[in-house]
Amino acid sequence: MDDVPKQKYHVRDLGTRSVNLFPTRAEVFRDIKDVQLKSGPNQIILVGLSPTVDEQSIKVEGTGPAIITDIAVQLLPNRDIFQDIYPDSDDEESDSDSGSDEDYGDHEDSGELKALREQICLLRDEEKSAKEIVASAETRLKILDDYSRMLTTYRKDQAAPSIEEGVETYRTERVKVFRDHMNGMIKSREISKKMDGLTKEENRLIKQADKEKAKALKMKAKRLREKAMVIEKGTRRKREMLQERLRIRKERESFWPRNVDTVKISLDVTNFTPITSRHNSMASDTVEAVPDKASEQGESDASTISCDLSVSYVTTHAYWAPSYDLALSTTSNSGHLCFDSRLTNMTSETWSNCKVILSTSQTDFSRLNDTIPTLVPWRVRLAGKGSSGAYTDIMYSRDEQSHKAGWNEQTFRHSQKPRSDMFGVDGPYTTGSLFGQLPANNRGTEGLQRVQTNNQPQSTGFGVANIQSSAGALFGFGTTARPAPPPAAPVSRRSDVYSLEIPETEVNCDEDEGYSASFIEPQPELAFQDSTFEETGFTSTYDLPGLKTLAPSSTVSKQRVARVTFTSVSFSHTVVAKYKPVAFLKAKLRNGSNLTLLKGQTGLTLDVTFMGRTTLPRCSPGDTFTLSLGVDPAIQVAYPKPQVKRSQSGLFSKEDGVHYTRAITLSNTRSGSKGKPVQLTVLGQIPVSEDERLRIDILHPRGLVVGSVGVGAGVPGREGKEEKDWGKAVAQLKKDGEVSWDVTLNAGRMVKLDLEYECAFPAGDHVVNV
């Protein structure tokens, strides 16, 4: 086999024609265009298939004059290098913020201050000269004084000096000394005066210079702060970019396969004649001849031909699930449903620019919490004579007591999900069996586990490739069964798309005005492309518009499938006061479109208020379904403690009797011109006797018997003329002691429903719950 021509293709370089998504898996169709084959045996190697691919589902077919002789699938280690496929980014941002720092050193004195200080220095020199003149004059004066004393004090052996000459000399020299002294003093005063002026000017200039220096230092500090902020911002940006690169790298690592499936396709190109001359040749039903292409290849190169291959396979870890958003309006009795699809691809392959088709399958979803309770028959019996007990033992049934305890606990318990469960950093990464690493807190994985747990693998309608076979059917590998194609002429139906009509009348959202909402003039909404819906047997398919790209990701891609409007939505209430003194609201909707609604989670909005998420049941076109909308706080329910009194049939009667009175008060707090009557179904019950000696009779409403058409019931809950028009109520007695009232309660009104019954039993006995 070493001399056999081989061609290697990586799955990432192949185009994806289409992807069929199912609730637990996906079928992928890829094309290998213009494969050049030489005469004789050839081998095509396809590498890089996701390890999640089902090996038995791999199919190969194509067009061209060649025969597939063998297909081998092998799981091999991934030879690709992660850094080669996803190289680290080297174009780091240059440090543009490391510019030249301005030199904010010692502030130099101004030229004016320098010139002034030079003048002061010269004046100080002149001042020293003046002081020197004064000092010299004073010294000379002392010398003259010594000279004058010498004229009068001389020794006897010395000749007497001439007084006249000495005095004249003294006078002449003293005049010179005095003149020099005066000149020095005058000059010193002038210099001192100039010095005072220059010193003041110097102080002024120094203060001005200090202010300028302080201002410069302030500007320097400001610029340093700005520079530090720029550096910090750049550092934070780089850190965020690094974290983002690490996140992307971890995301890619989580889908980097440790092993990949490798498909080796062996083909044989034998001598052939043009297709036009082979009318009597035998060919497989999967062959698609391309005569023009073959003839052109044959004319150009007799030893080389060109053909196209198509590879299809089924993979897990890729699926879709329906998602809905339902908006209901009690004012217009209408609803608007957005049908979306949540697409998940957690394989190692990227399917680029391909047609995405959604197909349905059986899927299980979680049930609602806090459902409407169902009345359980209330059974009582005689305890027997001599046993202890009281008439209040059967004031409440056992189920009523347990529900009351649970309801009270639920009412006063305000449990919230811990914040740590909603916020914070994801946990550490764990090693997966198929890929490198996968986030532990992964919604996509949870969804996959949920789907795989609740759904057993079902037949996909695809044949199994006989890998060891070597039959010679042209592009049809042996007797492998291909997936059954859809019927030849299926009826393709466009899903009906409706628009929600917002009522033009202004609606008050006050509680007294009921379930109403204020709408402004509607603005044009963004349009979505609608999918094509097709139903074949038990399978529904949805062709998403345009071409999509599904890359491996732990997040879910959401695509719009269709929009449906419900008209004439029926809202009703159910009250089981003895278990929970509240009114449960529910809506009954009819699917008037040609679209089959699949079971799935839906976001519920009631009168522009988001209520939460619930489960939408599967509903075929033309069918109806009911959704529970929780508790309606506008309908107030009062269920006081039952009244009990003992009675006897007669003075000499051997029977005891206990008279019980129960009352349910309903109040429709919606009032005003916008209020409207509400329909309520109120459920109650009386005990059911399991002893023929225990007789239980209904006293009020009168005439209640099992199977009757019902009797009128109810009285106004308040006094007043206007309270008489509260509505109407019809009571019926069903089996197992269940009493049902069908009530129509007008807005702002209150009704009281009474239920009175009597238990009669032999004297000395008492009644207990079973």
mmCIF file with all atom_site columns, N, CA and C in Angstrom, residues 115-161:
data_model
loop_
_atom_site.group_PDB
_atom_site.id
_atom_site.type_symbol
_atom_site.label_atom_id
_atom_site.label_alt_id
_atom_site.label_comp_id
_atom_site.label_asym_id
_atom_site.label_entity_id
_atom_site.label_seq_id
_atom_site.pdbx_PDB_ins_code
_atom_site.Cartn_x
_atom_site.Cartn_y
_atom_site.Cartn_z
_atom_site.occupancy
_atom_site.B_iso_or_equiv
_atom_site.pdbx_formal_charge
_atom_site.auth_seq_id
_atom_site.auth_comp_id
_atom_site.auth_asym_id
_atom_site.auth_atom_id
_atom_site.pdbx_PDB_model_num
ATOM 1   N N  . ALA A 1 115 ? 18.659 90.498  38.075 1.00 0.00 ? 115 ALA A N  1
ATOM 2   C CA . ALA A 1 115 ? 19.180 91.866  37.912 1.00 0.00 ? 115 ALA A CA 1
ATOM 3   C C  . ALA A 1 115 ? 19.054 92.657  39.205 1.00 0.00 ? 115 ALA A C  1
ATOM 4   N N  . LEU A 1 116 ? 17.942 92.440  39.897 1.00 0.00 ? 116 LEU A N  1
ATOM 5   C CA . LEU A 1 116 ? 17.750 93.154  41.157 1.00 0.00 ? 116 LEU A CA 1
ATOM 6   C C  . LEU A 1 116 ? 18.784 92.730  42.188 1.00 0.00 ? 116 LEU A C  1
ATOM 7   N N  . ARG A 1 117 ? 19.052 91.449  42.244 1.00 0.00 ? 117 ARG A N  1
ATOM 8   C CA . ARG A 1 117 ? 20.036 90.978  43.218 1.00 0.00 ? 117 ARG A CA 1
ATOM 9   C C  . ARG A 1 117 ? 21.452 91.459  42.855 1.00 0.00 ? 117 ARG A C  1
ATOM 10  N N  . GLU A 1 118 ? 21.738 91.623  41.567 1.00 0.00 ? 118 GLU A N  1
ATOM 11  C CA . GLU A 1 118 ? 23.034 92.197  41.162 1.00 0.00 ? 118 GLU A CA 1
ATOM 12  C C  . GLU A 1 118 ? 23.135 93.647  41.636 1.00 0.00 ? 118 GLU A C  1
ATOM 13  N N  . GLN A 1 119 ? 22.053 94.405  41.485 1.00 0.00 ? 119 GLN A N  1
ATOM 14  C CA . GLN A 1 119 ? 22.056 95.791  41.980 1.00 0.00 ? 119 GLN A CA 1
ATOM 15  C C  . GLN A 1 119 ? 22.255 95.832  43.489 1.00 0.00 ? 119 GLN A C  1
ATOM 16  N N  . ILE A 1 120 ? 21.579 94.918  44.183 1.00 0.00 ? 120 ILE A N  1
ATOM 17  C CA . ILE A 1 120 ? 21.736 94.889  45.636 1.00 0.00 ? 120 ILE A CA 1
ATOM 18  C C  . ILE A 1 120 ? 23.181 94.572  46.010 1.00 0.00 ? 120 ILE A C  1
ATOM 19  N N  . CYS A 1 121 ? 23.784 93.667  45.238 1.00 0.00 ? 121 CYS A N  1
ATOM 20  C CA . CYS A 1 121 ? 25.181 93.314  45.518 1.00 0.00 ? 121 CYS A CA 1
ATOM 21  C C  . CYS A 1 121 ? 26.105 94.522  45.310 1.00 0.00 ? 121 CYS A C  1
ATOM 22  N N  . LEU A 1 122 ? 25.864 95.316  44.234 1.00 0.00 ? 122 LEU A N  1
ATOM 23  C CA . LEU A 1 122 ? 26.678 96.513  43.997 1.00 0.00 ? 122 LEU A CA 1
ATOM 24  C C  . LEU A 1 122 ? 26.456 97.546  45.100 1.00 0.00 ? 122 LEU A C  1
ATOM 25  N N  . LEU A 1 123 ? 25.218 97.728  45.514 1.00 0.00 ? 123 LEU A N  1
ATOM 26  C CA . LEU A 1 123 ? 24.934 98.689  46.579 1.00 0.00 ? 123 LEU A CA 1
ATOM 27  C C  . LEU A 1 123 ? 25.610 98.272  47.885 1.00 0.00 ? 123 LEU A C  1
ATOM 28  N N  . ARG A 1 124 ? 25.608 96.950  48.133 1.00 0.00 ? 124 ARG A N  1
ATOM 29  C CA . ARG A 1 124 ? 26.282 96.495  49.341 1.00 0.00 ? 124 ARG A CA 1
ATOM 30  C C  . ARG A 1 124 ? 27.780 96.773  49.290 1.00 0.00 ? 124 ARG A C  1
ATOM 31  N N  . ASP A 1 125 ? 28.341 96.685  48.051 1.00 0.00 ? 125 ASP A N  1
ATOM 32  C CA . ASP A 1 125 ? 29.760 97.039  47.908 1.00 0.00 ? 125 ASP A CA 1
ATOM 33  C C  . ASP A 1 125 ? 29.970 98.530  48.162 1.00 0.00 ? 125 ASP A C  1
ATOM 34  N N  . GLU A 1 126 ? 29.090 99.337  47.594 1.00 0.00 ? 126 GLU A N  1
ATOM 35  C CA . GLU A 1 126 ? 29.196 100.781 47.820 1.00 0.00 ? 126 GLU A CA 1
ATOM 36  C C  . GLU A 1 126 ? 28.985 101.116 49.291 1.00 0.00 ? 126 GLU A C  1
ATOM 37  N N  . GLU A 1 127 ? 28.072 100.360 49.924 1.00 0.00 ? 127 GLU A N  1
ATOM 38  C CA . GLU A 1 127 ? 27.830 100.601 51.345 1.00 0.00 ? 127 GLU A CA 1
ATOM 39  C C  . GLU A 1 127 ? 29.091 100.305 52.172 1.00 0.00 ? 127 GLU A C  1
ATOM 40  N N  . LYS A 1 128 ? 29.771 99.215  51.809 1.00 0.00 ? 128 LYS A N  1
ATOM 41  C CA . LYS A 1 128 ? 31.017 98.907  52.499 1.00 0.00 ? 128 LYS A CA 1
ATOM 42  C C  . LYS A 1 128 ? 32.054 100.014 52.295 1.00 0.00 ? 128 LYS A C  1
ATOM 43  N N  . SER A 1 129 ? 32.101 100.576 51.053 1.00 0.00 ? 129 SER A N  1
ATOM 44  C CA . SER A 1 129 ? 33.064 101.666 50.777 1.00 0.00 ? 129 SER A CA 1
ATOM 45  C C  . SER A 1 129 ? 32.745 102.911 51.602 1.00 0.00 ? 129 SER A C  1
ATOM 46  N N  . ALA A 1 130 ? 31.453 103.237 51.695 1.00 0.00 ? 130 ALA A N  1
ATOM 47  C CA . ALA A 1 130 ? 31.043 104.412 52.493 1.00 0.00 ? 130 ALA A CA 1
ATOM 48  C C  . ALA A 1 130 ? 31.383 104.204 53.959 1.00 0.00 ? 130 ALA A C  1
ATOM 49  N N  . LYS A 1 131 ? 31.103 102.991 54.447 1.00 0.00 ? 131 LYS A N  1
ATOM 50  C CA . LYS A 1 131 ? 31.427 102.705 55.850 1.00 0.00 ? 131 LYS A CA 1
ATOM 51  C C  . LYS A 1 131 ? 32.935 102.756 56.093 1.00 0.00 ? 131 LYS A C  1
ATOM 52  N N  . GLU A 1 132 ? 33.693 102.342 55.068 1.00 0.00 ? 132 GLU A N  1
ATOM 53  C CA . GLU A 1 132 ? 35.150 102.433 55.195 1.00 0.00 ? 132 GLU A CA 1
ATOM 54  C C  . GLU A 1 132 ? 35.616 103.883 55.288 1.00 0.00 ? 132 GLU A C  1
ATOM 55  N N  . ILE A 1 133 ? 35.002 104.786 54.521 1.00 0.00 ? 133 ILE A N  1
ATOM 56  C CA . ILE A 1 133 ? 35.345 106.212 54.574 1.00 0.00 ? 133 ILE A CA 1
ATOM 57  C C  . ILE A 1 133 ? 35.037 106.784 55.954 1.00 0.00 ? 133 ILE A C  1
ATOM 58  N N  . VAL A 1 134 ? 33.871 106.424 56.492 1.00 0.00 ? 134 VAL A N  1
ATOM 59  C CA . VAL A 1 134 ? 33.480 106.923 57.817 1.00 0.00 ? 134 VAL A CA 1
ATOM 60  C C  . VAL A 1 134 ? 34.439 106.388 58.876 1.00 0.00 ? 134 VAL A C  1
ATOM 61  N N  . ALA A 1 135 ? 34.750 105.101 58.769 1.00 0.00 ? 135 ALA A N  1
ATOM 62  C CA . ALA A 1 135 ? 35.668 104.524 59.754 1.00 0.00 ? 135 ALA A CA 1
ATOM 63  C C  . ALA A 1 135 ? 37.048 105.176 59.665 1.00 0.00 ? 135 ALA A C  1
ATOM 64  N N  . SER A 1 136 ? 37.506 105.453 58.401 1.00 0.00 ? 136 SER A N  1
ATOM 65  C CA . SER A 1 136 ? 38.808 106.099 58.233 1.00 0.00 ? 136 SER A CA 1
ATOM 66  C C  . SER A 1 136 ? 38.794 107.489 58.831 1.00 0.00 ? 136 SER A C  1
ATOM 67  N N  . ALA A 1 137 ? 37.710 108.228 58.653 1.00 0.00 ? 137 ALA A N  1
ATOM 68  C CA . ALA A 1 137 ? 37.613 109.582 59.217 1.00 0.00 ? 137 ALA A CA 1
ATOM 69  C C  . ALA A 1 137 ? 37.640 109.535 60.739 1.00 0.00 ? 137 ALA A C  1
ATOM 70  N N  . GLU A 1 138 ? 36.930 108.563 61.307 1.00 0.00 ? 138 GLU A N  1
ATOM 71  C CA . GLU A 1 138 ? 36.918 108.445 62.771 1.00 0.00 ? 138 GLU A CA 1
ATOM 72  C C  . GLU A 1 138 ? 38.312 108.100 63.293 1.00 0.00 ? 138 GLU A C  1
ATOM 73  N N  . THR A 1 139 ? 39.013 107.256 62.586 1.00 0.00 ? 139 THR A N  1
ATOM 74  C CA . THR A 1 139 ? 40.383 106.897 63.026 1.00 0.00 ? 139 THR A CA 1
ATOM 75  C C  . THR A 1 139 ? 41.313 108.111 62.921 1.00 0.00 ? 139 THR A C  1
ATOM 76  N N  . ARG A 1 140 ? 41.204 108.836 61.817 1.00 0.00 ? 140 ARG A N  1
ATOM 77  C CA . ARG A 1 140 ? 42.028 110.025 61.648 1.00 0.00 ? 140 ARG A CA 1
ATOM 78  C C  . ARG A 1 140 ? 41.719 111.060 62.718 1.00 0.00 ? 140 ARG A C  1
ATOM 79  N N  . LEU A 1 141 ? 40.464 111.148 63.090 1.00 0.00 ? 141 LEU A N  1
ATOM 80  C CA . LEU A 1 141 ? 40.070 112.096 64.144 1.00 0.00 ? 141 LEU A CA 1
ATOM 81  C C  . LEU A 1 141 ? 40.735 111.730 65.469 1.00 0.00 ? 141 LEU A C  1
ATOM 82  N N  . LYS A 1 142 ? 40.815 110.455 65.732 1.00 0.00 ? 142 LYS A N  1
ATOM 83  C CA . LYS A 1 142 ? 41.495 110.035 66.952 1.00 0.00 ? 142 LYS A CA 1
ATOM 84  C C  . LYS A 1 142 ? 42.970 110.398 66.915 1.00 0.00 ? 142 LYS A C  1
ATOM 85  N N  . ILE A 1 143 ? 43.526 110.239 65.711 1.00 0.00 ? 143 ILE A N  1
ATOM 86  C CA . ILE A 1 143 ? 44.947 110.618 65.577 1.00 0.00 ? 143 ILE A CA 1
ATOM 87  C C  . ILE A 1 143 ? 45.129 112.122 65.820 1.00 0.00 ? 143 ILE A C  1
ATOM 88  N N  . LEU A 1 144 ? 44.227 112.942 65.311 1.00 0.00 ? 144 LEU A N  1
ATOM 89  C CA . LEU A 1 144 ? 44.313 114.400 65.534 1.00 0.00 ? 144 LEU A CA 1
ATOM 90  C C  . LEU A 1 144 ? 44.161 114.730 67.018 1.00 0.00 ? 144 LEU A C  1
ATOM 91  N N  . ASP A 1 145 ? 43.277 114.008 67.674 1.00 0.00 ? 145 ASP A N  1
ATOM 92  C CA . ASP A 1 145 ? 43.115 114.277 69.114 1.00 0.00 ? 145 ASP A CA 1
ATOM 93  C C  . ASP A 1 145 ? 44.394 113.935 69.851 1.00 0.00 ? 145 ASP A C  1
ATOM 94  N N  . ASP A 1 146 ? 45.020 112.850 69.471 1.00 0.00 ? 146 ASP A N  1
ATOM 95  C CA . ASP A 1 146 ? 46.294 112.511 70.096 1.00 0.00 ? 146 ASP A CA 1
ATOM 96  C C  . ASP A 1 146 ? 47.350 113.583 69.779 1.00 0.00 ? 146 ASP A C  1
ATOM 97  N N  . TYR A 1 147 ? 47.300 114.089 68.576 1.00 0.00 ? 147 TYR A N  1
ATOM 98  C CA . TYR A 1 147 ? 48.249 115.149 68.187 1.00 0.00 ? 147 TYR A CA 1
ATOM 99  C C  . TYR A 1 147 ? 48.020 116.409 69.013 1.00 0.00 ? 147 TYR A C  1
ATOM 100 N N  . SER A 1 148 ? 46.756 116.787 69.268 1.00 0.00 ? 148 SER A N  1
ATOM 101 C CA . SER A 1 148 ? 46.468 118.015 70.062 1.00 0.00 ? 148 SER A CA 1
ATOM 102 C C  . SER A 1 148 ? 46.942 117.843 71.491 1.00 0.00 ? 148 SER A C  1
ATOM 103 N N  . ARG A 1 149 ? 46.860 116.630 72.051 1.00 0.00 ? 149 ARG A N  1
ATOM 104 C CA . ARG A 1 149 ? 47.332 116.422 73.405 1.00 0.00 ? 149 ARG A CA 1
ATOM 105 C C  . ARG A 1 149 ? 48.870 116.480 73.461 1.00 0.00 ? 149 ARG A C  1
ATOM 106 N N  . MET A 1 150 ? 49.456 116.099 72.365 1.00 0.00 ? 150 MET A N  1
ATOM 107 C CA . MET A 1 150 ? 50.913 116.131 72.330 1.00 0.00 ? 150 MET A CA 1
ATOM 108 C C  . MET A 1 150 ? 51.435 117.585 72.373 1.00 0.00 ? 150 MET A C  1
ATOM 109 N N  . LEU A 1 151 ? 50.657 118.554 71.871 1.00 0.00 ? 151 LEU A N  1
ATOM 110 C CA . LEU A 1 151 ? 51.099 119.953 71.883 1.00 0.00 ? 151 LEU A CA 1
ATOM 111 C C  . LEU A 1 151 ? 51.212 120.487 73.307 1.00 0.00 ? 151 LEU A C  1
ATOM 112 N N  . THR A 1 152 ? 50.451 119.995 74.227 1.00 0.00 ? 152 THR A N  1
ATOM 113 C CA . THR A 1 152 ? 50.464 120.515 75.600 1.00 0.00 ? 152 THR A CA 1
ATOM 114 C C  . THR A 1 152 ? 51.251 119.635 76.535 1.00 0.00 ? 152 THR A C  1
ATOM 115 N N  . THR A 1 153 ? 51.540 118.459 76.141 1.00 0.00 ? 153 THR A N  1
ATOM 116 C CA . THR A 1 153 ? 52.266 117.528 76.991 1.00 0.00 ? 153 THR A CA 1
ATOM 117 C C  . THR A 1 153 ? 53.564 117.168 76.307 1.00 0.00 ? 153 THR A C  1
ATOM 118 N N  . TYR A 1 154 ? 54.694 117.738 76.783 1.00 0.00 ? 154 TYR A N  1
ATOM 119 C CA . TYR A 1 154 ? 55.989 117.415 76.219 1.00 0.00 ? 154 TYR A CA 1
ATOM 120 C C  . TYR A 1 154 ? 56.970 117.415 77.382 1.00 0.00 ? 154 TYR A C  1
ATOM 121 N N  . ARG A 1 155 ? 58.146 116.778 77.254 1.00 0.00 ? 155 ARG A N  1
ATOM 122 C CA . ARG A 1 155 ? 59.134 116.683 78.319 1.00 0.00 ? 155 ARG A CA 1
ATOM 123 C C  . ARG A 1 155 ? 59.988 117.935 78.337 1.00 0.00 ? 155 ARG A C  1
ATOM 124 N N  . LYS A 1 156 ? 60.707 118.045 79.498 1.00 0.00 ? 156 LYS A N  1
ATOM 125 C CA . LYS A 1 156 ? 61.511 119.252 79.679 1.00 0.00 ? 156 LYS A CA 1
ATOM 126 C C  . LYS A 1 156 ? 62.743 119.255 78.779 1.00 0.00 ? 156 LYS A C  1
ATOM 127 N N  . ASP A 1 157 ? 63.172 118.038 78.473 1.00 0.00 ? 157 ASP A N  1
ATOM 128 C CA . ASP A 1 157 ? 64.349 117.985 77.630 1.00 0.00 ? 157 ASP A CA 1
ATOM 129 C C  . ASP A 1 157 ? 64.044 118.182 76.171 1.00 0.00 ? 157 ASP A C  1
ATOM 130 N N  . GLN A 1 158 ? 62.739 118.310 75.834 1.00 0.00 ? 158 GLN A N  1
ATOM 131 C CA . GLN A 1 158 ? 62.338 118.559 74.456 1.00 0.00 ? 158 GLN A CA 1
ATOM 132 C C  . GLN A 1 158 ? 62.037 120.035 74.243 1.00 0.00 ? 158 GLN A C  1
ATOM 133 N N  . ALA A 1 159 ? 62.224 120.430 73.000 1.00 0.00 ? 159 ALA A N  1
ATOM 134 C CA . ALA A 1 159 ? 61.898 121.828 72.677 1.00 0.00 ? 159 ALA A CA 1
ATOM 135 C C  . ALA A 1 159 ? 60.409 121.998 72.576 1.00 0.00 ? 159 ALA A C  1
ATOM 136 N N  . ALA A 1 160 ? 59.903 123.109 72.988 1.00 0.00 ? 160 ALA A N  1
ATOM 137 C CA . ALA A 1 160 ? 58.452 123.380 72.966 1.00 0.00 ? 160 ALA A CA 1
ATOM 138 C C  . ALA A 1 160 ? 58.005 123.579 71.532 1.00 0.00 ? 160 ALA A C  1
ATOM 139 N N  . PRO A 1 161 ? 56.929 122.795 71.136 1.00 0.00 ? 161 PRO A N  1
ATOM 140 C CA . PRO A 1 161 ? 56.412 122.961 69.768 1.00 0.00 ? 161 PRO A CA 1
ATOM 141 C C  . PRO A 1 161 ? 55.767 124.327 69.576 1.00 0.00 ? 161 PRO A C  1
#
